[in-house]
XYZ file of C-alpha atoms in Angstrom:
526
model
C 72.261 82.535 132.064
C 75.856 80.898 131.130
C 78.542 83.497 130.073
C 79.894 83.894 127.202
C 83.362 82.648 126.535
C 85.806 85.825 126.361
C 87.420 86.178 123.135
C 91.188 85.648 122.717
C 92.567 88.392 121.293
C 96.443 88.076 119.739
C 98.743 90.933 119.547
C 102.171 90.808 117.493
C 104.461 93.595 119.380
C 104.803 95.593 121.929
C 105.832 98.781 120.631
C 104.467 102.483 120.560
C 100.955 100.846 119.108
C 101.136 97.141 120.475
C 101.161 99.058 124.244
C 98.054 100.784 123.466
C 96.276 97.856 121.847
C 96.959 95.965 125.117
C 95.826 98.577 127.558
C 92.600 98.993 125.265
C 91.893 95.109 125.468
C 92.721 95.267 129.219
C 89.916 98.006 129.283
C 87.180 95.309 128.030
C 88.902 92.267 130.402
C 85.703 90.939 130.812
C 84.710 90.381 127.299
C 88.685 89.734 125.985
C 91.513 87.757 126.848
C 95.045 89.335 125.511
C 98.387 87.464 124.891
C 101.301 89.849 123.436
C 103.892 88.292 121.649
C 107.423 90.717 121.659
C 110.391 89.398 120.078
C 112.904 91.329 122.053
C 113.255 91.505 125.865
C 112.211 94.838 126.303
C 109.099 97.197 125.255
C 109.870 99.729 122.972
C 109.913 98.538 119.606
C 111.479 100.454 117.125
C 112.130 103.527 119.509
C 114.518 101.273 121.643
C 117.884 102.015 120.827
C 119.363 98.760 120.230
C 123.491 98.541 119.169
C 124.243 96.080 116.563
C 125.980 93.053 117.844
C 127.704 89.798 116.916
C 124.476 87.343 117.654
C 122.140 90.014 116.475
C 123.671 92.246 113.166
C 120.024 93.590 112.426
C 118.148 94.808 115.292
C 114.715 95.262 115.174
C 115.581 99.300 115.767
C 115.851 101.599 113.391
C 116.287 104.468 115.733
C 120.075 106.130 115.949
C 121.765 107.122 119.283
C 120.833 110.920 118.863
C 117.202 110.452 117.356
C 114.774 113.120 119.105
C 111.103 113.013 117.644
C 109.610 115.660 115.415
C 106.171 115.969 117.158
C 105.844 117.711 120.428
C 104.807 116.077 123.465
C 101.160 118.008 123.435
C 100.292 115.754 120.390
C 102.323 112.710 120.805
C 101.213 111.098 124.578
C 98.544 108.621 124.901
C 95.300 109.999 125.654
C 95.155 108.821 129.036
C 98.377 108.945 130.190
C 99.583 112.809 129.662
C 103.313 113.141 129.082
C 104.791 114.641 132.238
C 104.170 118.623 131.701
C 107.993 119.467 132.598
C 109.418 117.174 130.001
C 110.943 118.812 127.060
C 109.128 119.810 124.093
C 110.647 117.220 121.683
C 111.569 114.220 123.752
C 114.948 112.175 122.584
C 114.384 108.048 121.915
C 115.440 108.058 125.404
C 112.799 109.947 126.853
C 110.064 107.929 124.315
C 111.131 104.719 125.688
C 110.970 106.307 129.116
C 107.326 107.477 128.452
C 106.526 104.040 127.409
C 108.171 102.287 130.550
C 105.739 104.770 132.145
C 102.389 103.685 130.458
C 103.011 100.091 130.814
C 103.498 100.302 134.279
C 100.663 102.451 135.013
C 98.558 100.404 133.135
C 99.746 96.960 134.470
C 100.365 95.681 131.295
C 104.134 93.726 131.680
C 101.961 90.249 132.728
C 99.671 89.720 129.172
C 103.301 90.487 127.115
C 105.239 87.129 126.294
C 108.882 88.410 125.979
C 111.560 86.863 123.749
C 108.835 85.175 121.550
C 108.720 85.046 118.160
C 105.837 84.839 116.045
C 106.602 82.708 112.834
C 103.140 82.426 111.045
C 99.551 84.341 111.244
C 97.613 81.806 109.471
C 93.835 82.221 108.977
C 91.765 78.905 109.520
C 88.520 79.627 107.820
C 86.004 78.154 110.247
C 82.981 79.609 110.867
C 84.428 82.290 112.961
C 87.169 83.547 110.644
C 89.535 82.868 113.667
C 93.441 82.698 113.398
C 96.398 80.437 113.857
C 99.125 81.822 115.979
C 102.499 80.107 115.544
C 105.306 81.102 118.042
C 109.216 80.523 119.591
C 111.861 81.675 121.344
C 113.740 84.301 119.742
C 116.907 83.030 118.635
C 118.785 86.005 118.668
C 117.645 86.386 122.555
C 118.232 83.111 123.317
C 121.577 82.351 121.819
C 123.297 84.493 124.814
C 121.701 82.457 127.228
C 123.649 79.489 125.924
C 120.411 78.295 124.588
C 118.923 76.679 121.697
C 115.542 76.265 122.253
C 113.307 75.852 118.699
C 109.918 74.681 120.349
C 107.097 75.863 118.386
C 103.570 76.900 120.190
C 100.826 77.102 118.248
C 97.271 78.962 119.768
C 93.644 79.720 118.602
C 92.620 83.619 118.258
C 89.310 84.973 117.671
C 91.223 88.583 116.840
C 94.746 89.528 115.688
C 96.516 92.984 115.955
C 99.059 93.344 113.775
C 101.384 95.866 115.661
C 104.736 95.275 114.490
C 105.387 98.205 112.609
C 106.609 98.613 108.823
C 109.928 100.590 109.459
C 112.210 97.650 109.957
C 112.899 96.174 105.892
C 115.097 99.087 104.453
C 114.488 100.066 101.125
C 117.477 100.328 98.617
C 116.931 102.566 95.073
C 118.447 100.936 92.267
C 121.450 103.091 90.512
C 124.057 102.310 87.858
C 127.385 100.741 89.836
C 126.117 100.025 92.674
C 127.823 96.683 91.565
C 129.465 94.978 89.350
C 132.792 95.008 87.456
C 132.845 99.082 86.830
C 131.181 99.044 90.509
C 131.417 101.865 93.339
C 134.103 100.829 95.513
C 133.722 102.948 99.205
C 131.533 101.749 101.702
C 127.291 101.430 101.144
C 124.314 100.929 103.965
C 121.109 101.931 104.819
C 120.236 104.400 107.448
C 118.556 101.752 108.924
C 122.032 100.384 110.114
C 123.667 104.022 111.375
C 124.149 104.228 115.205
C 126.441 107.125 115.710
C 128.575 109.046 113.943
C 132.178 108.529 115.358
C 133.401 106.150 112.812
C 132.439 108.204 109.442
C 135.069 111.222 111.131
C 137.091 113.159 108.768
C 135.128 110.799 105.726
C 133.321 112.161 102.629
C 129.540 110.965 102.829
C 126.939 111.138 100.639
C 123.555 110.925 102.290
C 120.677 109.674 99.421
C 117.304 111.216 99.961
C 115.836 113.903 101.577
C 113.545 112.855 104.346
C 114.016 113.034 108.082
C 116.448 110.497 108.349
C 118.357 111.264 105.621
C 118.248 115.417 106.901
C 119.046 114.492 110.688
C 122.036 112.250 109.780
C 123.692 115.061 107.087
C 122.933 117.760 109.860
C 125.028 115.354 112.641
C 127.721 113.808 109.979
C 128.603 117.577 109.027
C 129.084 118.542 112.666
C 131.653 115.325 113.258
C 133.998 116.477 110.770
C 132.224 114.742 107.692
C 131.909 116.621 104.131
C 128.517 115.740 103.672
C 126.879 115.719 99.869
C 123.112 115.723 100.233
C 121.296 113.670 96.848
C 117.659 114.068 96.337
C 115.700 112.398 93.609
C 113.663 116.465 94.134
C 112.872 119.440 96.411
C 111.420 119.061 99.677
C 109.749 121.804 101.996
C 112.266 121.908 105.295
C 110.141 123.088 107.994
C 111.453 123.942 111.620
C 110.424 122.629 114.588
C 109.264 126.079 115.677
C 107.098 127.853 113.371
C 106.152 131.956 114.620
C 107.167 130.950 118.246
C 105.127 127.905 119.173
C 106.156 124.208 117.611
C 105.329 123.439 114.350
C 102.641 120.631 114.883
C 100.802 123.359 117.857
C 99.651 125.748 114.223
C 98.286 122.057 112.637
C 94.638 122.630 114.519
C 91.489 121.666 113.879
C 90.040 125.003 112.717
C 93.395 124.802 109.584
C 91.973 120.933 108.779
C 88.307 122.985 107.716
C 90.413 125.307 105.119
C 90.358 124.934 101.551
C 93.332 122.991 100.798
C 94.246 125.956 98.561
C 94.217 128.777 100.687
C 95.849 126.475 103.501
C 99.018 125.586 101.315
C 99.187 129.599 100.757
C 99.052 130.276 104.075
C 101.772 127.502 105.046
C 104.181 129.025 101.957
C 104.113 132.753 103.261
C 105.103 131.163 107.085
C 107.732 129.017 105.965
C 109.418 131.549 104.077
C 109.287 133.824 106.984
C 110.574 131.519 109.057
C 113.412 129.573 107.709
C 116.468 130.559 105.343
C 115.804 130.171 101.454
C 116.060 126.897 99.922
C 118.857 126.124 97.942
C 118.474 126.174 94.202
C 118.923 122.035 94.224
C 116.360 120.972 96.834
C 113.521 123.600 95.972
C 110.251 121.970 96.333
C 107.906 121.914 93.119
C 105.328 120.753 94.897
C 103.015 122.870 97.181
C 103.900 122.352 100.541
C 100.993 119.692 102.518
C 101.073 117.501 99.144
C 103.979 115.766 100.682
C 104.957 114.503 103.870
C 107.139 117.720 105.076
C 111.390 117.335 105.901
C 111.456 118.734 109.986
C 114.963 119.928 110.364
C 116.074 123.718 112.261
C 120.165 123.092 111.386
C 120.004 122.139 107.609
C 119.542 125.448 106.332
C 122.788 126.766 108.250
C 124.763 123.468 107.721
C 124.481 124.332 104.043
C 125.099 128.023 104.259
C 128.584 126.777 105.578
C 129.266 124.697 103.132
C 129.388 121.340 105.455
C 126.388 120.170 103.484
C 126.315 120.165 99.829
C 122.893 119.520 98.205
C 123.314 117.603 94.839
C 120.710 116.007 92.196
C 119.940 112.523 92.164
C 122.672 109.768 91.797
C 123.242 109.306 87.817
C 126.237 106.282 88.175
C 128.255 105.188 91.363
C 131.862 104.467 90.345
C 134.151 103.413 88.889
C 136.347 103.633 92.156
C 134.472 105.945 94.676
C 133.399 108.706 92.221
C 129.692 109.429 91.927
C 128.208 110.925 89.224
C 124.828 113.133 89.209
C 122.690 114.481 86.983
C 123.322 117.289 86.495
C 127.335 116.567 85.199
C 128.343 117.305 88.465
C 130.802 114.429 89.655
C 132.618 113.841 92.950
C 135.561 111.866 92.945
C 136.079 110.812 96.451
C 132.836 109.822 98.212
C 133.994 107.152 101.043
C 130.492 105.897 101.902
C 127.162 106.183 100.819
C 123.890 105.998 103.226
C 120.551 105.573 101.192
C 118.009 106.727 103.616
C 115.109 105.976 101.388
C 112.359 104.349 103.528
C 111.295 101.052 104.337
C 109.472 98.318 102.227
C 106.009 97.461 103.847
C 106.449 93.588 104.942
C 104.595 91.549 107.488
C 106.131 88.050 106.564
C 104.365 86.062 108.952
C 101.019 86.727 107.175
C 100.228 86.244 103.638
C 100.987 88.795 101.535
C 97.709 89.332 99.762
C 96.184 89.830 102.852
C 98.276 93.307 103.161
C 98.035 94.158 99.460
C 94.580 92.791 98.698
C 96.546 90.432 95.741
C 96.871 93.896 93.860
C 99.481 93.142 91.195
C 103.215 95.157 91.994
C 101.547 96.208 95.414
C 104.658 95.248 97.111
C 106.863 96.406 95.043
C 104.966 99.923 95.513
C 104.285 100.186 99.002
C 100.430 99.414 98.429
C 98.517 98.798 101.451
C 94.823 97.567 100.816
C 93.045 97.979 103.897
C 90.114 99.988 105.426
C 90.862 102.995 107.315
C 94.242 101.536 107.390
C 93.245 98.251 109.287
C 91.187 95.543 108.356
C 91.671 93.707 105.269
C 87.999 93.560 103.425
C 88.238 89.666 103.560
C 89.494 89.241 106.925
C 87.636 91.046 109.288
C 89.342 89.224 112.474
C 92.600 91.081 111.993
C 93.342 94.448 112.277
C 96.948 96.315 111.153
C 97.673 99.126 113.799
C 100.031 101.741 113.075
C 100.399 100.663 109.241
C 100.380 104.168 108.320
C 102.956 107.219 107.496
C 101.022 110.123 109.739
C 101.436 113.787 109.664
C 101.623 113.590 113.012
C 102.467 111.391 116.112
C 101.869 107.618 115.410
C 101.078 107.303 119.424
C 97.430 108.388 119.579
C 96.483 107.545 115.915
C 97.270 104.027 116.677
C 95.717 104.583 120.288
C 92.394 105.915 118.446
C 92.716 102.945 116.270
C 92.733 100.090 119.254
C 89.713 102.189 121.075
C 87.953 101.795 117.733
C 88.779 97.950 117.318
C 87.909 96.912 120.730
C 84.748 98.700 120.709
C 83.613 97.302 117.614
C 84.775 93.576 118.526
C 83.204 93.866 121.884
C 79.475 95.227 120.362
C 79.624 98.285 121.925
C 79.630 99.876 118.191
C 78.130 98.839 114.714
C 79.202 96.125 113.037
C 82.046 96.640 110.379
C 80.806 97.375 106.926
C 80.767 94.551 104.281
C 83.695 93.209 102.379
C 81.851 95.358 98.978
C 81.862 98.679 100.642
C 85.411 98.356 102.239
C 86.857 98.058 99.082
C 84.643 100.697 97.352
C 85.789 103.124 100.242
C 89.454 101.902 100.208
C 89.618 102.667 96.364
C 87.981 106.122 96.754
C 90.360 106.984 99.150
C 93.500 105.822 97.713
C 92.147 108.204 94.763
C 91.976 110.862 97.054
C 95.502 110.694 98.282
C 97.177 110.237 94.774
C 95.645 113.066 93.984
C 96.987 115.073 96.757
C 100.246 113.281 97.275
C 101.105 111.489 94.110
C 101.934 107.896 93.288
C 104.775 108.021 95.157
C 105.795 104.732 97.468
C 106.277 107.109 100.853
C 102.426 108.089 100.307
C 100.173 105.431 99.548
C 99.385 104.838 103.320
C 99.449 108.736 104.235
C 97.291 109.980 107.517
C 96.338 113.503 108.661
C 95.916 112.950 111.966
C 93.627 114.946 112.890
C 90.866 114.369 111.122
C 91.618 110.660 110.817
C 91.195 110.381 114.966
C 87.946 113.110 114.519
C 86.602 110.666 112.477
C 86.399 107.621 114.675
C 86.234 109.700 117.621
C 82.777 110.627 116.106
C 81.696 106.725 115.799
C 83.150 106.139 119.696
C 81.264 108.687 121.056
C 84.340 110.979 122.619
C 84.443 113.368 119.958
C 85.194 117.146 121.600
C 82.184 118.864 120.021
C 80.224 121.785 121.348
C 77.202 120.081 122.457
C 78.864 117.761 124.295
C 81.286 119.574 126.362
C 78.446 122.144 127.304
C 76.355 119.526 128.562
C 79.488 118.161 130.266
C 81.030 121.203 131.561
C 78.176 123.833 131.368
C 78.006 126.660 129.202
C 80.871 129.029 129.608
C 83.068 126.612 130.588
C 81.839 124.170 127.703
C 82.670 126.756 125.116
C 85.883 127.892 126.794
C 87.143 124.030 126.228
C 85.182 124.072 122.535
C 87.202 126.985 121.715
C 90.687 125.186 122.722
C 89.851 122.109 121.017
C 88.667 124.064 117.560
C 91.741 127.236 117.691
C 94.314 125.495 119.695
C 96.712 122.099 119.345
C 94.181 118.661 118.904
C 96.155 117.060 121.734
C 95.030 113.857 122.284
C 93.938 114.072 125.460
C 90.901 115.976 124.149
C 89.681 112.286 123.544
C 88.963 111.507 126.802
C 86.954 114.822 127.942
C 83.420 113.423 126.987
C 81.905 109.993 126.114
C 83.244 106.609 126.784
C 86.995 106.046 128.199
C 86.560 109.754 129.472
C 88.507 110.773 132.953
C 88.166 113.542 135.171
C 92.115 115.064 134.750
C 91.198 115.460 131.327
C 90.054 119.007 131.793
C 93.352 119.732 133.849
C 95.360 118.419 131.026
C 93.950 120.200 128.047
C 94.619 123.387 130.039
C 98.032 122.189 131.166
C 99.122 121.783 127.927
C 97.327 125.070 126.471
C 99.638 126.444 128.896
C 96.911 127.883 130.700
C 96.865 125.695 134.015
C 98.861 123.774 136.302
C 100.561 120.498 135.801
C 97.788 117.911 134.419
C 96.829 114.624 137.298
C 97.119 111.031 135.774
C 94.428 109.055 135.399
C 94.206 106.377 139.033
């Protein structure tokens, strides 16, 4: 019997989700051959802290020197690659990139990644096997320092694309009176995307606009570096701590709170927060409920304001003349020497069509509109597959890691086929419905993820799902409900995933309990 020929599988980066979709496809090497493509010289992606330089003014990065993550290590590692247990609770960028460094090495995964390389198109050829066009080159911006000019373009045939190149890297700017022209603002504007550090803004006035985690985390640092900070949001947000009642905030998330009416949940999350953290000042109150938006993380702000470091002000009404800003309200300052927008990021993938991200829906990228099913295929192209296009309550790490075991399995036969084109977009629509109900219309929201339930979900169609009946058959009784009881009451740490069913490994066990804080130190996976 002749073999089949493997299928060529394409992945654009090699960040937090392109490293799992490679270690996935390495899983099935039999049935797949994987080529990475990664612009920069390094693995990492947007977590790499990357300084701004002559050759290369906009670095793929958006991270800042002193950017530490908002989701503890329990529910940020890679399902089969614990974080080390003695590694703090939030890591810094340093320590992500560190953890990455880790996983590719363990994994053996530095020889299918094509450094330096560039992918300029994602072109679909529309042969009988819906496979894809992969055009490719050097990275200028790498290759310029090696004295270099080098403009060769490869071209290669996939039977699969990942799209893993993130959608925080195209800052978004809001649109205010005088932010030019004649009557113009005349002190310094930029997107958070382009902050580093905060030496150079001492002793300045800055006004940070919106109230996310950037835009928190950079008024919290400016206003310790001898900045008056003014804090502008368009409206209130909930500011939650990092620790919540003595254990961190994402550990009280569990699986048991996802089965709550959505009512009595947002109750219960109102009464802790205001336990827990100082009032809210009267101009960033939240009017919505808290869970209907994606939630501020931030320990400092609320004492940064009580010392008047950080002023909170309404939205922008006019910038200038000169470097006064107006708000609306009437207040007006008259000498603001920069202004940071830290509003987002536009969803782009320029190497692609756009209509394959937004479906051809009209204004979609103008809104942030994503038309995919469960966040990544596109009805009409069922060969490629987004990973990590989504803003998660939660870790992106084992979300996009859950997303890659789901893709591989599928392209490999070892699951159902996809559903047709039809139902995609009948479940796409009804879920998009879903969400603007909950969250609003609002451009930060239209690709929105709960992450636990979101991995439940397609845990359940791999097989690994933690339920009952499966770790009892596993594990025997008592100790079957012992582990049920963990993965209902406590954290849904990913490495849950890998107790039962396919993928599963025997330190599993070990880590759920090192992590519970109920065992010793968790052993890798050989």
């Amino acid at each position: 019997m002749t073999t089949p020929p493997k299928k060529r599988v394409a992945i654009v980066g090699a960040g937090a989700s392109g490293l799992a979709a490679i270690k996935e496809c390495l899983d099935a090497k039999d049935q797949i051959e994987v080529v990475c493509f990664e612009a920069e010289p390094k693995i990492g992606g947007l977590w790499r802290f990357v300084e701004p330089t002559a050759e290369n003014k906009d670095p793929h990065s958006s991270v800042y020197r002193s950017t530490i993550i908002n989701t503890s290590k329990e529910l940020m590692t890679y399902s089969d690659l614990p974080i080390p247990y003695d590694w703090p609770t939030y890591l810094p960028n340093k320590k992500v990139v560190e953890y990455f460094e880790m996983y590719t090495d363990h994994f053996g995964l530095t020889d299918h990644i094509r450094f330096n390389t560039r992918v300029v198109e994602v072109k679909e050829l529309k042969d009988e096997n819906n496979r894809w066009l992969v055009r490719s080159r050097p990275n200028k911006a790498a290759t310029i320092a090696d004295g270099t000019t080098d403009e060769t373009t490869t071209e290669e045939v996939f039977d699969y694309v990942m799209m893993c190149s993130g959608h925080h890297w195209k800052p978004r700017y809001p649109t205010f009176d005088g932010m030019e022209g004649p009557e113009a603002y005349t002190g310094e504007q930029m997107h958070s995307h382009f902050y580093r550090e905060p030496s150079r803004f001492k002793g300045k006035n800055v006004l940070i606009v919106g109230l996310g985690n950037s835009a928190v985390d950079l008024a919290v640092e400016l206003s310790m570096n001898d900045c008056q900070v003014y804090l502008s949001a368009r409206r209130g947000h909930w500011i939650a701590p990092r620790w919540l009642m003595g254990r961190p905030l994402d550990h009280r998330r569990t699986r048991f709170s996802h089965k709550l009416p959505l009512a009595l949940l947002q109750s219960l999350v109102t009464v802790a927060f205001r336990l827990s953290t100082a009032p809210s000042h009267p101009k960033l109150r939240p009017s919505e409920k808290p869970l209907s938006m994606h939630p501020t993380i931030n320990t400092l702000l609320p004492e940064r304001i009580s010392t008047g470091t950080v002023q909170p002000q309404k939205i922008i009404k006019r910038l200038g003349p000169g470097r006064r800003v107006e708000f609306e309200d009437g207040v007006a300052v008259d000498d603001i020497d920069v202004v940071i927008y830290c509003t987002g990021y536009d969803v782009s993938y320029p190497t692609l069509d756009p209509s394959i991200v937004t479906g051809g829906l009209p204004d979609a990228e103008e809104n942030n509109m994503v038309w995919a099913w469960n966040y990544m295929i596109p009805p009409r192209h069922p060969n490629l597959a987004f990973v990590g296009l989504f803003q998660p309550l939660g870790a992106l790490m084992p979300i996009s890691e859950m997303q890659c075991r789901f893709l591989v399995s599928t392209w490999i036969g070892k699951l159902k086929p996809l559903p047709s084109a039809e139902t995609m977009e009948i479940e796409i629509q009804r879920h998009k419905d879903k969400m603007a109900q909950r969250h609003g219309e609002g451009a930060r929201h239209t690709i929105q993820v709960d992450y636990a339930p979101y991995c439940d979900q397609m845990a359940k169609a791999l097989g690994c799902y933690p339920g009952w009946k499966a770790l009892v058959e596993k594990y025997g009784f008592m100790e079957g409900i012992r582990l049920w009881s963990e993965c209902l009451w406590g954290p849904a740490c990913p490495v849950q995933y890998r107790l039962v069913g396919p993928g599963q490994w025997a330190g599993a066990r070990e880590a759920v309990w090192a992590y519970a804080k109920k065992g010793p130190a968790p052993t890798c996976p050989s």
